Amino acid sequence: MSTSLQQLVIETFQQRFGSAPSAVVRAPGRVNLIGEHTDYNDGFVLPMAIDRASWIALRPRKDGRVTIFSQSHNESAEFDLAKMTKNPHHWSEYVKGTAWALQEAGLKLNGWDGVTGCDVPLGAGLSSSASFEMAVARAFEVTSGFTWDPAKMALLGQKAENKWVGVNCGIMDQMISAAGKKGHALLIDCRSLAHQLVPLPPKTVVVILDTATRRGLVGSAYNERRAQCEAAAKFFGVKALRDVSVAQFNAKASQLDETTSKRARHVVTEDERTAQAAVAMRAGDAKTLGKLMDASHESLKNDFEVTNDALNVIVECARHGKGCIGARMTGAGFGGCAVALVEENVAENFTKTVAADYEKATKLKPSLYVCHPSNGAEIVR
Ligand code: ADP
Ligand code: MG
Protein backbone atom coordinates (compact mmCIF):
# COMPACT_ATOMS: atom_id res chain seq x y z
CA MET A 1 0.00 0.00 0.00
CA SER A 2 2.72 2.50 0.95
CA THR A 3 4.66 1.88 -2.26
CA SER A 4 1.64 2.86 -4.31
CA LEU A 5 1.10 5.95 -2.17
CA GLN A 6 4.73 6.86 -2.83
CA GLN A 7 4.08 6.50 -6.56
CA LEU A 8 0.88 8.52 -6.29
CA VAL A 9 2.55 11.56 -4.65
CA ILE A 10 5.36 11.41 -7.22
CA GLU A 11 2.92 11.23 -10.16
CA THR A 12 0.71 13.99 -8.78
CA PHE A 13 3.77 16.15 -8.23
CA GLN A 14 4.82 15.58 -11.84
CA GLN A 15 1.35 16.57 -13.09
CA ARG A 16 1.01 19.68 -10.92
CA PHE A 17 4.54 21.05 -11.11
CA GLY A 18 5.65 19.80 -14.52
CA SER A 19 8.77 17.93 -13.40
CA ALA A 20 9.80 15.12 -11.09
CA PRO A 21 10.19 15.90 -7.35
CA SER A 22 13.77 16.19 -6.14
CA ALA A 23 12.99 14.35 -2.89
CA VAL A 24 10.39 12.13 -1.23
CA VAL A 25 9.94 11.88 2.54
CA ARG A 26 7.63 9.84 4.73
CA ALA A 27 6.75 9.64 8.43
CA PRO A 28 4.55 6.97 10.03
CA GLY A 29 1.50 6.91 12.24
CA ARG A 30 1.65 4.85 15.39
CA VAL A 31 -0.14 2.50 17.75
CA ASN A 32 0.61 2.28 21.46
CA LEU A 33 1.11 -1.34 22.56
CA ILE A 34 0.97 -0.56 26.28
CA GLY A 35 1.46 2.38 28.67
CA GLU A 36 -1.81 4.35 28.44
CA HIS A 37 -2.45 7.63 30.26
CA THR A 38 1.05 7.36 31.67
CA ASP A 39 2.63 10.04 29.45
CA TYR A 40 1.36 13.07 31.36
CA ASN A 41 2.35 11.33 34.59
CA ASP A 42 5.99 11.41 33.45
CA GLY A 43 5.83 7.63 32.98
CA PHE A 44 6.54 5.02 30.30
CA VAL A 45 4.89 4.28 26.96
CA LEU A 46 5.60 1.55 24.40
CA PRO A 47 4.36 2.56 20.94
CA MET A 48 5.36 1.23 17.54
CA ALA A 49 5.47 3.04 14.19
CA ILE A 50 3.03 1.43 11.74
CA ASP A 51 3.40 0.80 8.02
CA ARG A 52 1.02 3.65 7.19
CA ALA A 53 2.41 7.13 6.78
CA SER A 54 2.23 10.69 5.55
CA TRP A 55 4.28 11.05 2.35
CA ILE A 56 5.53 14.26 0.77
CA ALA A 57 7.07 14.58 -2.69
CA LEU A 58 8.82 17.94 -2.97
CA ARG A 59 11.32 20.26 -4.56
CA PRO A 60 12.93 23.37 -3.05
CA ARG A 61 11.86 26.95 -3.80
CA LYS A 62 14.08 30.00 -3.50
CA ASP A 63 11.49 32.62 -2.49
CA GLY A 64 10.68 31.51 1.07
CA ARG A 65 7.22 30.21 0.18
CA VAL A 66 5.67 26.80 0.74
CA THR A 67 2.99 25.42 -1.54
CA ILE A 68 1.48 22.06 -0.76
CA PHE A 69 -1.28 19.98 -2.33
CA SER A 70 -3.05 17.43 -0.12
CA GLN A 71 -4.31 14.29 -1.87
CA SER A 72 -6.55 13.61 1.14
CA HIS A 73 -8.30 16.97 0.80
CA ASN A 74 -7.86 17.50 -2.97
CA GLU A 75 -6.83 21.04 -2.14
CA SER A 76 -3.77 23.30 -2.23
CA ALA A 77 -2.43 25.64 0.43
CA GLU A 78 0.29 28.25 0.20
CA PHE A 79 2.10 30.54 2.64
CA ASP A 80 5.16 32.72 3.12
CA LEU A 81 7.61 31.51 5.77
CA ALA A 82 8.24 35.11 6.85
CA LYS A 83 4.53 36.01 7.26
CA MET A 84 2.50 33.15 8.65
CA THR A 85 -0.99 33.67 10.07
CA LYS A 86 -3.29 31.14 11.68
CA ASN A 87 -6.29 29.77 9.83
CA PRO A 88 -8.01 27.67 12.50
CA HIS A 89 -8.95 24.06 11.72
CA HIS A 90 -7.32 23.92 8.29
CA TRP A 91 -5.08 20.93 7.50
CA SER A 92 -2.26 23.27 6.41
CA GLU A 93 -1.94 24.52 10.03
CA TYR A 94 0.18 21.42 10.72
CA VAL A 95 2.62 22.56 8.03
CA LYS A 96 2.71 26.17 9.23
CA GLY A 97 2.88 25.15 12.88
CA THR A 98 5.86 22.89 12.22
CA ALA A 99 7.58 25.63 10.21
CA TRP A 100 6.88 28.08 13.05
CA ALA A 101 8.33 25.74 15.71
CA LEU A 102 11.46 25.03 13.62
CA GLN A 103 12.00 28.78 13.09
CA GLU A 104 11.39 29.50 16.79
CA ALA A 105 14.23 27.04 17.47
CA GLY A 106 16.52 29.24 15.37
CA LEU A 107 16.58 27.13 12.20
CA LYS A 108 16.73 29.04 8.91
CA LEU A 109 14.15 27.51 6.59
CA ASN A 110 13.88 27.42 2.82
CA GLY A 111 10.53 26.87 1.13
CA TRP A 112 9.33 24.09 -1.16
CA ASP A 113 6.61 22.89 -3.48
CA GLY A 114 5.08 19.63 -2.28
CA VAL A 115 2.37 17.03 -2.68
CA THR A 116 1.26 15.07 0.37
CA GLY A 117 -0.70 11.85 0.65
CA CYS A 118 -1.56 9.87 3.77
CA ASP A 119 -2.77 6.33 4.40
CA VAL A 120 -2.96 6.78 8.17
CA PRO A 121 -6.72 7.24 8.60
CA LEU A 122 -7.25 10.90 9.56
CA GLY A 123 -8.67 11.45 13.05
CA ALA A 124 -8.82 7.75 13.98
CA GLY A 125 -6.34 7.95 16.86
CA LEU A 126 -3.38 6.54 14.91
CA SER A 127 -1.75 9.96 14.91
CA SER A 128 -1.85 11.10 11.34
CA SER A 129 -1.18 14.56 12.82
CA ALA A 130 2.23 13.61 14.26
CA SER A 131 3.06 11.70 11.07
CA PHE A 132 2.32 14.84 9.06
CA GLU A 133 4.38 17.07 11.37
CA MET A 134 7.38 14.76 11.18
CA ALA A 135 7.11 14.41 7.40
CA VAL A 136 7.00 18.22 7.13
CA ALA A 137 10.06 18.47 9.39
CA ARG A 138 11.89 16.03 7.08
CA ALA A 139 10.82 18.12 4.08
CA PHE A 140 12.38 21.21 5.66
CA GLU A 141 15.49 19.21 6.49
CA VAL A 142 15.81 18.44 2.75
CA THR A 143 15.48 22.07 1.67
CA SER A 144 17.20 23.74 4.62
CA GLY A 145 20.00 21.35 5.52
CA PHE A 146 19.89 21.05 9.32
CA THR A 147 20.73 17.77 11.03
CA TRP A 148 17.98 15.39 12.10
CA ASP A 149 17.88 14.82 15.84
CA PRO A 150 14.78 12.67 16.49
CA ALA A 151 14.09 13.89 20.04
CA LYS A 152 14.57 17.55 19.07
CA MET A 153 12.30 17.18 16.04
CA ALA A 154 9.69 15.37 18.14
CA LEU A 155 9.68 18.20 20.71
CA LEU A 156 9.29 20.80 17.96
CA GLY A 157 6.42 18.81 16.38
CA GLN A 158 4.75 18.62 19.78
CA LYS A 159 5.25 22.37 20.21
CA ALA A 160 3.62 22.96 16.82
CA GLU A 161 0.62 20.86 17.81
CA ASN A 162 0.33 22.35 21.33
CA LYS A 163 0.98 26.00 20.58
CA TRP A 164 0.02 26.50 16.93
CA VAL A 165 -2.69 23.93 16.23
CA GLY A 166 -3.92 24.07 19.83
CA VAL A 167 -4.06 20.36 20.69
CA ASN A 168 -2.69 19.46 24.12
CA CYS A 169 -0.88 16.21 23.19
CA GLY A 170 2.05 14.55 24.98
CA ILE A 171 5.39 13.66 23.39
CA MET A 172 4.72 10.02 22.47
CA ASP A 173 3.26 10.44 18.98
CA GLN A 174 5.98 12.66 17.57
CA MET A 175 8.73 10.69 19.31
CA ILE A 176 7.77 7.33 17.82
CA SER A 177 7.10 8.88 14.40
CA ALA A 178 10.57 10.46 14.49
CA ALA A 179 12.54 7.58 15.99
CA GLY A 180 10.76 4.30 15.15
CA LYS A 181 12.67 1.37 13.63
CA LYS A 182 11.51 -1.49 11.46
CA GLY A 183 10.65 -4.60 13.48
CA HIS A 184 10.66 -2.72 16.78
CA ALA A 185 8.53 -0.85 19.27
CA LEU A 186 10.02 2.01 21.31
CA LEU A 187 10.06 2.19 25.11
CA ILE A 188 9.94 5.90 25.91
CA ASP A 189 10.58 7.50 29.28
CA CYS A 190 8.26 10.50 29.02
CA ARG A 191 10.23 12.41 31.68
CA SER A 192 13.75 12.15 30.28
CA LEU A 193 12.78 11.26 26.69
CA ALA A 194 15.31 8.42 26.90
CA HIS A 195 14.16 5.73 24.46
CA GLN A 196 15.10 2.15 23.69
CA LEU A 197 14.12 -0.08 20.80
CA VAL A 198 12.46 -3.36 21.74
CA PRO A 199 11.77 -6.06 19.14
CA LEU A 200 8.30 -7.40 18.44
CA PRO A 201 8.12 -11.08 19.52
CA PRO A 202 8.81 -13.48 16.64
CA LYS A 203 5.87 -14.85 14.61
CA THR A 204 3.45 -12.24 15.93
CA VAL A 205 1.70 -9.30 14.29
CA VAL A 206 -0.10 -6.31 15.70
CA VAL A 207 -3.70 -5.82 14.62
CA ILE A 208 -5.42 -2.45 15.04
CA LEU A 209 -9.16 -2.66 15.53
CA ASP A 210 -11.04 0.57 14.88
CA THR A 211 -14.42 0.45 16.65
CA ALA A 212 -15.87 3.10 14.29
CA THR A 213 -16.87 5.08 17.39
CA ARG A 214 -15.22 8.43 18.06
CA ARG A 215 -14.56 10.06 21.36
CA GLY A 216 -17.06 12.76 22.21
CA LEU A 217 -16.60 15.09 25.21
CA VAL A 218 -13.12 13.69 25.59
CA GLY A 219 -11.60 17.07 26.49
CA SER A 220 -13.43 17.40 29.79
CA ALA A 221 -12.98 13.75 30.81
CA TYR A 222 -9.30 13.92 29.86
CA ASN A 223 -8.73 17.09 31.89
CA GLU A 224 -10.57 15.52 34.81
CA ARG A 225 -8.26 12.46 34.71
CA ARG A 226 -5.20 14.71 34.57
CA ALA A 227 -6.41 16.68 37.58
CA GLN A 228 -7.08 13.47 39.54
CA CYS A 229 -3.58 12.20 38.76
CA GLU A 230 -2.07 15.51 39.88
CA ALA A 231 -4.06 15.38 43.12
CA ALA A 232 -2.80 11.84 43.74
CA ALA A 233 0.81 12.86 43.07
CA LYS A 234 0.42 15.71 45.55
CA PHE A 235 -0.95 13.31 48.15
CA PHE A 236 2.12 11.08 47.74
CA GLY A 237 4.38 14.16 47.88
CA VAL A 238 5.97 13.55 44.48
CA LYS A 239 6.28 15.50 41.23
CA ALA A 240 4.31 12.95 39.22
CA LEU A 241 2.80 9.48 39.71
CA ARG A 242 5.77 8.01 37.89
CA ASP A 243 7.63 8.46 41.20
CA VAL A 244 5.27 6.14 43.12
CA SER A 245 5.98 2.39 43.11
CA VAL A 246 3.21 -0.22 43.40
CA ALA A 247 4.40 -1.03 46.95
CA GLN A 248 4.32 2.65 47.96
CA PHE A 249 0.87 2.97 46.44
CA ASN A 250 -0.46 -0.07 48.31
CA ALA A 251 0.93 1.16 51.63
CA LYS A 252 -1.01 4.44 51.52
CA ALA A 253 -3.88 3.91 49.09
CA SER A 254 -6.53 3.41 51.79
CA GLN A 255 -6.08 7.05 52.86
CA LEU A 256 -7.19 8.27 49.42
CA ASP A 257 -10.80 8.73 48.31
CA GLU A 258 -11.99 5.86 46.13
CA THR A 259 -11.93 7.60 42.75
CA THR A 260 -8.50 9.18 43.16
CA SER A 261 -7.18 5.86 44.45
CA LYS A 262 -8.49 4.00 41.38
CA ARG A 263 -7.03 6.56 38.96
CA ALA A 264 -3.64 6.41 40.68
CA ARG A 265 -3.70 2.61 40.81
CA HIS A 266 -4.12 2.47 37.05
CA VAL A 267 -1.15 4.76 36.41
CA VAL A 268 1.15 3.13 38.94
CA THR A 269 0.39 -0.43 37.80
CA GLU A 270 0.44 0.58 34.11
CA ASP A 271 3.98 1.93 34.46
CA GLU A 272 5.00 -1.39 35.97
CA ARG A 273 3.23 -3.38 33.23
CA THR A 274 4.95 -1.29 30.57
CA ALA A 275 8.38 -1.97 32.02
CA GLN A 276 7.53 -5.69 32.24
CA ALA A 277 6.27 -5.66 28.65
CA ALA A 278 9.63 -4.37 27.41
CA VAL A 279 11.40 -7.13 29.34
CA ALA A 280 9.06 -9.77 27.88
CA MET A 281 9.60 -8.46 24.36
CA ARG A 282 13.37 -8.57 24.71
CA ALA A 283 12.98 -12.20 25.77
CA GLY A 284 10.73 -12.93 22.77
CA ASP A 285 7.96 -13.83 25.22
CA ALA A 286 4.72 -13.08 23.37
CA LYS A 287 2.54 -14.80 25.95
CA THR A 288 3.61 -12.53 28.81
CA LEU A 289 3.25 -9.45 26.61
CA GLY A 290 -0.29 -10.55 25.73
CA LYS A 291 -1.22 -11.05 29.40
CA LEU A 292 0.09 -7.57 30.25
CA MET A 293 -2.00 -6.08 27.42
CA ASP A 294 -5.09 -7.85 28.75
CA ALA A 295 -4.41 -6.54 32.26
CA SER A 296 -3.89 -3.03 30.89
CA HIS A 297 -7.37 -3.09 29.36
CA GLU A 298 -9.00 -4.24 32.59
CA SER A 299 -7.24 -1.44 34.46
CA LEU A 300 -8.32 1.18 31.90
CA LYS A 301 -11.87 -0.16 32.04
CA ASN A 302 -12.33 -0.58 35.81
CA ASP A 303 -9.88 1.84 37.44
CA PHE A 304 -9.27 4.63 34.95
CA GLU A 305 -12.76 4.28 33.41
CA VAL A 306 -11.92 5.50 29.92
CA THR A 307 -13.33 2.68 27.78
CA ASN A 308 -16.76 2.70 26.11
CA ASP A 309 -19.05 -0.22 25.21
CA ALA A 310 -17.62 -0.46 21.70
CA LEU A 311 -14.04 -0.77 22.99
CA ASN A 312 -15.04 -3.38 25.56
CA VAL A 313 -16.96 -5.39 22.97
CA ILE A 314 -14.22 -5.30 20.34
CA VAL A 315 -11.61 -6.37 22.91
CA GLU A 316 -13.87 -9.29 23.93
CA CYS A 317 -14.36 -10.27 20.28
CA ALA A 318 -10.60 -10.07 19.71
CA ARG A 319 -9.87 -12.27 22.72
CA HIS A 320 -12.25 -14.91 21.37
CA GLY A 321 -10.54 -14.78 17.97
CA LYS A 322 -8.27 -17.73 17.10
CA GLY A 323 -4.62 -16.78 17.49
CA CYS A 324 -5.17 -13.83 19.84
CA ILE A 325 -2.37 -13.46 22.41
CA GLY A 326 -3.66 -10.29 24.10
CA ALA A 327 -5.91 -7.29 23.42
CA ARG A 328 -6.61 -3.86 24.87
CA MET A 329 -7.97 -0.44 24.04
CA THR A 330 -5.31 1.98 22.82
CA GLY A 331 -5.15 5.77 22.78
CA ALA A 332 -7.05 8.17 25.02
CA GLY A 333 -10.20 6.01 25.10
CA PHE A 334 -13.95 6.72 24.98
CA GLY A 335 -13.92 5.33 21.43
CA GLY A 336 -11.34 4.93 18.69
CA CYS A 337 -9.13 1.88 18.42
CA ALA A 338 -8.09 -1.28 20.22
CA VAL A 339 -4.88 -3.21 19.58
CA ALA A 340 -4.29 -6.97 19.62
CA LEU A 341 -1.20 -9.14 19.50
CA VAL A 342 -1.95 -12.04 17.17
CA GLU A 343 -0.16 -15.14 15.85
CA GLU A 344 1.18 -14.19 12.46
CA ASN A 345 0.03 -17.27 10.52
CA VAL A 346 -3.67 -16.79 11.40
CA ALA A 347 -3.84 -12.99 11.30
CA GLU A 348 -5.87 -12.69 8.09
CA ASN A 349 -8.50 -15.09 9.33
CA PHE A 350 -8.47 -13.32 12.71
CA THR A 351 -9.40 -9.98 11.13
CA LYS A 352 -12.31 -11.54 9.24
CA THR A 353 -13.89 -13.41 12.15
CA VAL A 354 -13.39 -10.60 14.68
CA ALA A 355 -14.83 -8.00 12.30
CA ALA A 356 -17.89 -10.21 11.70
CA ASP A 357 -18.38 -10.90 15.43
CA TYR A 358 -18.10 -7.21 16.30
CA GLU A 359 -20.50 -6.15 13.57
CA LYS A 360 -23.01 -8.73 14.74
CA ALA A 361 -22.78 -7.53 18.34
CA THR A 362 -22.88 -3.77 17.69
CA LYS A 363 -24.24 -3.21 14.15
CA LEU A 364 -21.09 -1.10 13.62
CA LYS A 365 -18.62 -1.72 10.80
CA PRO A 366 -15.08 -1.84 12.23
CA SER A 367 -11.83 -1.39 10.31
CA LEU A 368 -9.05 -3.85 11.09
CA TYR A 369 -5.45 -3.32 10.04
CA VAL A 370 -2.68 -5.90 10.26
CA CYS A 371 0.39 -3.75 11.00
CA HIS A 372 4.11 -4.23 10.84
CA PRO A 373 6.51 -2.04 12.81
CA SER A 374 8.13 0.39 10.40
CA ASN A 375 10.90 2.97 10.30
CA GLY A 376 10.35 6.43 11.69
CA ALA A 377 10.50 9.60 9.59
CA GLU A 378 12.90 9.23 6.68
CA ILE A 379 14.06 10.71 3.41
CA VAL A 380 13.15 7.98 0.96
CA ARG A 381 14.94 9.45 -2.06
P1 ADP B 1 -5.15 11.78 14.40
O1 ADP B 1 -3.82 12.36 14.73
O2 ADP B 1 -5.65 10.83 15.43
O3 ADP B 1 -5.21 11.16 13.04
P2 ADP B 1 -5.94 14.54 14.57
O4 ADP B 1 -7.28 15.20 14.64
O5 ADP B 1 -4.95 14.80 15.63
O6 ADP B 1 -6.22 12.97 14.41
O7 ADP B 1 -5.25 14.93 13.18
C1 ADP B 1 -5.92 14.72 11.95
C2 ADP B 1 -5.75 15.92 11.04
O8 ADP B 1 -4.37 16.07 10.66
C3 ADP B 1 -6.49 15.78 9.73
O9 ADP B 1 -7.83 16.16 9.84
C4 ADP B 1 -5.70 16.73 8.83
O10 ADP B 1 -6.09 18.06 9.05
C5 ADP B 1 -4.30 16.59 9.34
N1 ADP B 1 -3.42 15.69 8.55
C6 ADP B 1 -2.75 14.62 8.99
N2 ADP B 1 -1.98 14.07 8.03
C7 ADP B 1 -2.17 14.81 6.93
C8 ADP B 1 -1.64 14.77 5.59
N3 ADP B 1 -0.70 13.88 5.21
N4 ADP B 1 -2.09 15.70 4.72
C9 ADP B 1 -2.97 16.64 5.09
N5 ADP B 1 -3.49 16.74 6.34
C10 ADP B 1 -3.10 15.84 7.25
MG1 MG C 1 -3.40 13.64 16.38
PDB file of C-alpha atoms in Angstrom, residues 202-205 322-325 342-351 370 372:
ATOM      1  CA  PRO A 202       8.807 -13.478  16.642  1.00  0.00           C
ATOM      2  CA  LYS A 203       5.868 -14.845  14.609  1.00  0.00           C
ATOM      3  CA  THR A 204       3.449 -12.239  15.932  1.00  0.00           C
ATOM      4  CA  VAL A 205       1.696  -9.303  14.293  1.00  0.00           C
ATOM      5  CA  LYS A 322      -8.270 -17.729  17.099  1.00  0.00           C
ATOM      6  CA  GLY A 323      -4.615 -16.779  17.493  1.00  0.00           C
ATOM      7  CA  CYS A 324      -5.167 -13.827  19.841  1.00  0.00           C
ATOM      8  CA  ILE A 325      -2.372 -13.461  22.408  1.00  0.00           C
ATOM      9  CA  VAL A 342      -1.946 -12.042  17.166  1.00  0.00           C
ATOM     10  CA  GLU A 343      -0.164 -15.136  15.852  1.00  0.00           C
ATOM     11  CA  GLU A 344       1.183 -14.190  12.457  1.00  0.00           C
ATOM     12  CA  ASN A 345       0.027 -17.266  10.520  1.00  0.00           C
ATOM     13  CA  VAL A 346      -3.671 -16.794  11.400  1.00  0.00           C
ATOM     14  CA  ALA A 347      -3.844 -12.990  11.296  1.00  0.00           C
ATOM     15  CA  GLU A 348      -5.869 -12.687   8.085  1.00  0.00           C
ATOM     16  CA  ASN A 349      -8.502 -15.085   9.331  1.00  0.00           C
ATOM     17  CA  PHE A 350      -8.474 -13.318  12.713  1.00  0.00           C
ATOM     18  CA  THR A 351      -9.399  -9.983  11.130  1.00  0.00           C
ATOM     19  CA  VAL A 370      -2.681  -5.896  10.257  1.00  0.00           C
ATOM     20  CA  HIS A 372       4.108  -4.233  10.842  1.00  0.00           C
TER      21      HIS A 372
END
